[in-house]
GROMACS .gro file of C-alpha atoms in nm:
model
  253
    1UNK     CA    1  -0.879  -9.831   5.289
    2UNK     CA    2  -0.793 -10.176   5.426
    3UNK     CA    3  -0.674 -10.251   5.780
    4UNK     CA    4  -0.436 -10.543   5.829
    5UNK     CA    5  -0.364 -10.702   6.167
    6UNK     CA    6   0.006 -10.775   6.223
    7UNK     CA    7   0.083 -11.000   6.523
    8UNK     CA    8   0.408 -10.901   6.696
    9UNK     CA    9   0.612 -11.029   6.991
   10UNK     CA   10   0.412 -11.255   7.226
   11UNK     CA   11   0.072 -11.087   7.223
   12UNK     CA   12   0.108 -10.742   7.062
   13UNK     CA   13  -0.073 -10.618   6.756
   14UNK     CA   14   0.052 -10.365   6.505
   15UNK     CA   15  -0.184 -10.249   6.233
   16UNK     CA   16  -0.119 -10.152   5.873
   17UNK     CA   17  -0.370  -9.919   5.708
   18UNK     CA   18  -0.345  -9.947   5.329
   19UNK     CA   19  -0.476  -9.729   5.050
   20UNK     CA   20  -0.547  -9.998   4.792
   21UNK     CA   21  -0.530  -9.754   4.501
   22UNK     CA   22  -0.201  -9.579   4.579
   23UNK     CA   23  -0.040  -9.868   4.772
   24UNK     CA   24   0.062  -9.616   5.038
   25UNK     CA   25   0.035  -9.731   5.399
   26UNK     CA   26   0.079  -9.632   5.760
   27UNK     CA   27   0.149  -9.859   6.056
   28UNK     CA   28   0.017  -9.820   6.410
   29UNK     CA   29   0.235  -9.919   6.708
   30UNK     CA   30   0.509 -10.133   6.551
   31UNK     CA   31   0.658 -10.315   6.849
   32UNK     CA   32   0.908 -10.480   6.615
   33UNK     CA   33   1.000 -10.420   6.254
   34UNK     CA   34   1.037 -10.765   6.097
   35UNK     CA   35   0.670 -10.873   6.066
   36UNK     CA   36   0.580 -10.525   5.941
   37UNK     CA   37   0.858 -10.527   5.681
   38UNK     CA   38   0.760 -10.875   5.566
   39UNK     CA   39   0.399 -10.772   5.511
   40UNK     CA   40   0.491 -10.449   5.334
   41UNK     CA   41   0.731 -10.626   5.098
   42UNK     CA   42   0.493 -10.912   5.025
   43UNK     CA   43   0.217 -10.668   4.934
   44UNK     CA   44   0.444 -10.410   4.769
   45UNK     CA   45   0.334 -10.126   4.995
   46UNK     CA   46   0.504  -9.793   5.058
   47UNK     CA   47   0.516  -9.710   5.430
   48UNK     CA   48   0.457  -9.336   5.453
   49UNK     CA   49   0.387  -9.296   5.825
   50UNK     CA   50   0.441  -9.464   6.162
   51UNK     CA   51   0.173  -9.384   6.420
   52UNK     CA   52   0.240  -9.430   6.792
   53UNK     CA   53  -0.035  -9.430   7.056
   54UNK     CA   54   0.212  -9.405   7.345
   55UNK     CA   55   0.578  -9.437   7.435
   56UNK     CA   56   0.602  -9.788   7.583
   57UNK     CA   57   0.875  -9.999   7.423
   58UNK     CA   58   0.637 -10.270   7.303
   59UNK     CA   59   0.465 -10.009   7.084
   60UNK     CA   60   0.762  -9.816   6.944
   61UNK     CA   61   1.058 -10.054   6.914
   62UNK     CA   62   1.014 -10.088   6.538
   63UNK     CA   63   1.011  -9.713   6.479
   64UNK     CA   64   1.369  -9.637   6.386
   65UNK     CA   65   1.436  -9.941   6.166
   66UNK     CA   66   1.114  -9.886   5.973
   67UNK     CA   67   1.187  -9.515   5.936
   68UNK     CA   68   1.534  -9.590   5.803
   69UNK     CA   69   1.416  -9.860   5.565
   70UNK     CA   70   1.116  -9.678   5.417
   71UNK     CA   71   1.198  -9.311   5.484
   72UNK     CA   72   0.873  -9.289   5.680
   73UNK     CA   73   0.763  -9.009   5.912
   74UNK     CA   74   0.683  -9.088   6.275
   75UNK     CA   75   0.380  -8.939   6.449
   76UNK     CA   76   0.315  -8.907   6.821
   77UNK     CA   77   0.162  -8.684   7.086
   78UNK     CA   78   0.346  -8.353   7.123
   79UNK     CA   79   0.393  -8.392   7.498
   80UNK     CA   80   0.564  -8.728   7.437
   81UNK     CA   81   0.814  -8.591   7.186
   82UNK     CA   82   1.109  -8.679   7.411
   83UNK     CA   83   0.987  -9.035   7.468
   84UNK     CA   84   0.903  -9.148   7.113
   85UNK     CA   85   1.216  -9.231   6.912
   86UNK     CA   86   1.248  -9.064   6.572
   87UNK     CA   87   0.932  -8.854   6.603
   88UNK     CA   88   0.879  -8.611   6.313
   89UNK     CA   89   0.519  -8.492   6.347
   90UNK     CA   90   0.391  -8.365   6.682
   91UNK     CA   91   0.017  -8.420   6.730
   92UNK     CA   92  -0.220  -8.219   6.948
   93UNK     CA   93  -0.537  -8.317   7.130
   94UNK     CA   94  -0.848  -8.298   6.908
   95UNK     CA   95  -0.635  -8.246   6.598
   96UNK     CA   96  -0.755  -8.377   6.261
   97UNK     CA   97  -0.473  -8.541   6.067
   98UNK     CA   98  -0.525  -8.660   5.710
   99UNK     CA   99  -0.399  -8.985   5.563
  100UNK     CA  100  -0.462  -9.045   5.195
  101UNK     CA  101  -0.779  -8.838   5.200
  102UNK     CA  102  -0.913  -8.996   5.519
  103UNK     CA  103  -0.959  -8.772   5.824
  104UNK     CA  104  -0.809  -8.907   6.145
  105UNK     CA  105  -0.915  -8.762   6.480
  106UNK     CA  106  -0.647  -8.750   6.749
  107UNK     CA  107  -0.770  -8.756   7.109
  108UNK     CA  108  -0.559  -8.738   7.424
  109UNK     CA  109  -0.659  -9.028   7.653
  110UNK     CA  110  -0.428  -9.027   7.960
  111UNK     CA  111  -0.439  -9.298   8.223
  112UNK     CA  112  -0.225  -9.587   8.103
  113UNK     CA  113   0.041  -9.324   8.029
  114UNK     CA  114   0.028  -8.946   8.056
  115UNK     CA  115   0.075  -8.897   7.682
  116UNK     CA  116  -0.151  -9.169   7.542
  117UNK     CA  117  -0.364  -9.087   7.236
  118UNK     CA  118  -0.602  -9.271   7.008
  119UNK     CA  119  -0.641  -9.247   6.630
  120UNK     CA  120  -0.998  -9.250   6.498
  121UNK     CA  121  -1.021  -9.304   6.122
  122UNK     CA  122  -1.360  -9.151   6.046
  123UNK     CA  123  -1.424  -9.294   5.700
  124UNK     CA  124  -1.312  -9.639   5.809
  125UNK     CA  125  -1.514  -9.618   6.133
  126UNK     CA  126  -1.213  -9.758   6.315
  127UNK     CA  127  -1.023  -9.650   6.625
  128UNK     CA  128  -0.675  -9.755   6.735
  129UNK     CA  129  -0.683  -9.745   7.114
  130UNK     CA  130  -0.337  -9.874   7.205
  131UNK     CA  131  -0.343  -9.979   7.571
  132UNK     CA  132  -0.626  -9.753   7.689
  133UNK     CA  133  -0.919  -9.974   7.589
  134UNK     CA  134  -0.879 -10.345   7.519
  135UNK     CA  135  -1.141 -10.584   7.390
  136UNK     CA  136  -1.359 -10.622   7.703
  137UNK     CA  137  -1.090 -10.471   7.925
  138UNK     CA  138  -0.872 -10.165   7.973
  139UNK     CA  139  -0.508 -10.088   8.038
  140UNK     CA  140  -0.337 -10.067   8.374
  141UNK     CA  141  -0.269  -9.722   8.513
  142UNK     CA  142   0.103  -9.643   8.513
  143UNK     CA  143   0.112  -9.264   8.495
  144UNK     CA  144  -0.242  -9.130   8.511
  145UNK     CA  145  -0.514  -9.105   8.774
  146UNK     CA  146  -0.834  -9.308   8.796
  147UNK     CA  147  -1.032  -8.994   8.712
  148UNK     CA  148  -0.823  -8.940   8.400
  149UNK     CA  149  -0.879  -9.299   8.290
  150UNK     CA  150  -1.254  -9.276   8.342
  151UNK     CA  151  -1.265  -8.960   8.132
  152UNK     CA  152  -1.050  -9.123   7.865
  153UNK     CA  153  -1.280  -9.425   7.848
  154UNK     CA  154  -1.578  -9.189   7.818
  155UNK     CA  155  -1.416  -9.035   7.510
  156UNK     CA  156  -1.378  -9.373   7.344
  157UNK     CA  157  -1.723  -9.488   7.453
  158UNK     CA  158  -1.878  -9.181   7.290
  159UNK     CA  159  -1.759  -9.282   6.941
  160UNK     CA  160  -2.029  -9.415   6.705
  161UNK     CA  161  -2.162  -9.760   6.813
  162UNK     CA  162  -2.045  -9.935   6.495
  163UNK     CA  163  -1.686  -9.815   6.540
  164UNK     CA  164  -1.436 -10.100   6.519
  165UNK     CA  165  -1.180 -10.111   6.803
  166UNK     CA  166  -0.824 -10.217   6.723
  167UNK     CA  167  -0.636 -10.246   7.052
  168UNK     CA  168  -0.273 -10.311   7.137
  169UNK     CA  169  -0.277 -10.665   7.274
  170UNK     CA  170  -0.443 -11.004   7.253
  171UNK     CA  171  -0.580 -11.010   7.607
  172UNK     CA  172  -0.941 -11.085   7.518
  173UNK     CA  173  -0.985 -11.432   7.667
  174UNK     CA  174  -0.854 -11.328   8.007
  175UNK     CA  175  -1.058 -11.008   7.995
  176UNK     CA  176  -1.377 -11.201   7.920
  177UNK     CA  177  -1.306 -11.445   8.203
  178UNK     CA  178  -1.279 -11.153   8.442
  179UNK     CA  179  -1.598 -10.989   8.312
  180UNK     CA  180  -1.784 -11.319   8.354
  181UNK     CA  181  -1.653 -11.352   8.709
  182UNK     CA  182  -1.804 -11.013   8.798
  183UNK     CA  183  -2.113 -11.015   8.573
  184UNK     CA  184  -2.205 -11.379   8.624
  185UNK     CA  185  -2.548 -11.380   8.458
  186UNK     CA  186  -2.461 -11.196   8.137
  187UNK     CA  187  -2.534 -11.454   7.867
  188UNK     CA  188  -2.383 -11.222   7.602
  189UNK     CA  189  -2.046 -11.254   7.773
  190UNK     CA  190  -2.067 -11.633   7.763
  191UNK     CA  191  -2.156 -11.631   7.395
  192UNK     CA  192  -1.873 -11.392   7.318
  193UNK     CA  193  -1.629 -11.604   7.521
  194UNK     CA  194  -1.721 -11.915   7.320
  195UNK     CA  195  -1.684 -11.726   6.994
  196UNK     CA  196  -1.345 -11.577   7.082
  197UNK     CA  197  -1.221 -11.910   7.222
  198UNK     CA  198  -1.296 -12.068   6.886
  199UNK     CA  199  -1.111 -11.789   6.706
  200UNK     CA  200  -0.805 -11.829   6.925
  201UNK     CA  201  -0.801 -12.207   6.883
  202UNK     CA  202  -0.801 -12.151   6.508
  203UNK     CA  203  -0.518 -11.898   6.543
  204UNK     CA  204  -0.742 -11.606   6.448
  205UNK     CA  205  -0.727 -11.268   6.623
  206UNK     CA  206  -1.007 -11.159   6.854
  207UNK     CA  207  -0.992 -10.802   6.725
  208UNK     CA  208  -1.168 -10.591   6.625
  209UNK     CA  209  -1.451 -10.554   6.869
  210UNK     CA  210  -1.717 -10.283   6.838
  211UNK     CA  211  -1.810  -9.989   7.058
  212UNK     CA  212  -2.167 -10.123   7.076
  213UNK     CA  213  -2.063 -10.458   7.225
  214UNK     CA  214  -1.806 -10.301   7.455
  215UNK     CA  215  -2.082 -10.085   7.605
  216UNK     CA  216  -2.294 -10.396   7.663
  217UNK     CA  217  -2.024 -10.625   7.801
  218UNK     CA  218  -1.708 -10.442   7.910
  219UNK     CA  219  -1.750 -10.383   8.283
  220UNK     CA  220  -1.478 -10.114   8.277
  221UNK     CA  221  -1.724  -9.898   8.083
  222UNK     CA  222  -2.008  -9.947   8.334
  223UNK     CA  223  -1.884  -9.701   8.597
  224UNK     CA  224  -2.199  -9.488   8.551
  225UNK     CA  225  -2.446  -9.774   8.493
  226UNK     CA  226  -2.649  -9.766   8.815
  227UNK     CA  227  -2.850 -10.078   8.731
  228UNK     CA  228  -2.531 -10.277   8.679
  229UNK     CA  229  -2.371 -10.136   8.994
  230UNK     CA  230  -2.678 -10.243   9.193
  231UNK     CA  231  -2.664 -10.590   9.040
  232UNK     CA  232  -2.312 -10.648   9.169
  233UNK     CA  233  -2.360 -10.466   9.500
  234UNK     CA  234  -2.150 -10.157   9.429
  235UNK     CA  235  -2.424  -9.897   9.386
  236UNK     CA  236  -2.284  -9.682   9.670
  237UNK     CA  237  -1.963  -9.609   9.478
  238UNK     CA  238  -1.929  -9.305   9.254
  239UNK     CA  239  -1.799  -9.346   8.900
  240UNK     CA  240  -1.430  -9.312   8.983
  241UNK     CA  241  -1.438  -9.526   9.298
  242UNK     CA  242  -1.631  -9.794   9.111
  243UNK     CA  243  -1.373  -9.796   8.833
  244UNK     CA  244  -1.091  -9.811   9.088
  245UNK     CA  245  -1.253 -10.109   9.260
  246UNK     CA  246  -1.294 -10.298   8.933
  247UNK     CA  247  -0.941 -10.209   8.816
  248UNK     CA  248  -0.794 -10.325   9.149
  249UNK     CA  249  -0.985 -10.653   9.123
  250UNK     CA  250  -0.855 -10.708   8.770
  251UNK     CA  251  -0.498 -10.630   8.873
  252UNK     CA  252  -0.521 -10.920   9.119
  253UNK     CA  253  -0.727 -11.154   8.901
   0.00000   0.00000   0.00000
């Protein structure tokens, strides 16, 4: 199975997962239809499914046109059935859905929105995190609590270290700048910043990142890392209060 990155709008990413043998495909979070249609036509793919991580417009606006054009089925979290246009298949937390013989784990990860989910393709060792976890960052909290977001990030963090992370936006440069501002002596962050800067200059995406490097460098995942908390003078804060402090700092960065 191949995963194709489809830039959309200003900084969104949709993703097409292709079975190379059958030419069947699914798309994750189509914020607009045109770039998805263009890729599908160019590569002669049959769009079977549309997968939504959450209900925000910049992740679902391509749903209905793609469904009409390709007779695709739309998937989303059951509790968001009234907020995802055209939804056909209602997903549950911890459900295993199958695409072309590949098992896909659905996990409920509230925080950014109350109905946010991720899709973990086990055979492909890839997770589509929407706006819950970004490369070296995380999403703002619009509907969930800080405790919910911490628990959601724990779920993603617990995936195998070599899991590839395909997130919803190209925010990586700004996220790395913020991480370097907080974790000033982390040479791995500086190396990663230089690498990603080069990619962006050459009009290449920064995604995917890996669970292993997110654990090492993403300060939003360090809420229970006592050594790190001591290093930046926040060792007195519990996990949730630490996350809230970091999230508030990022919101005003």
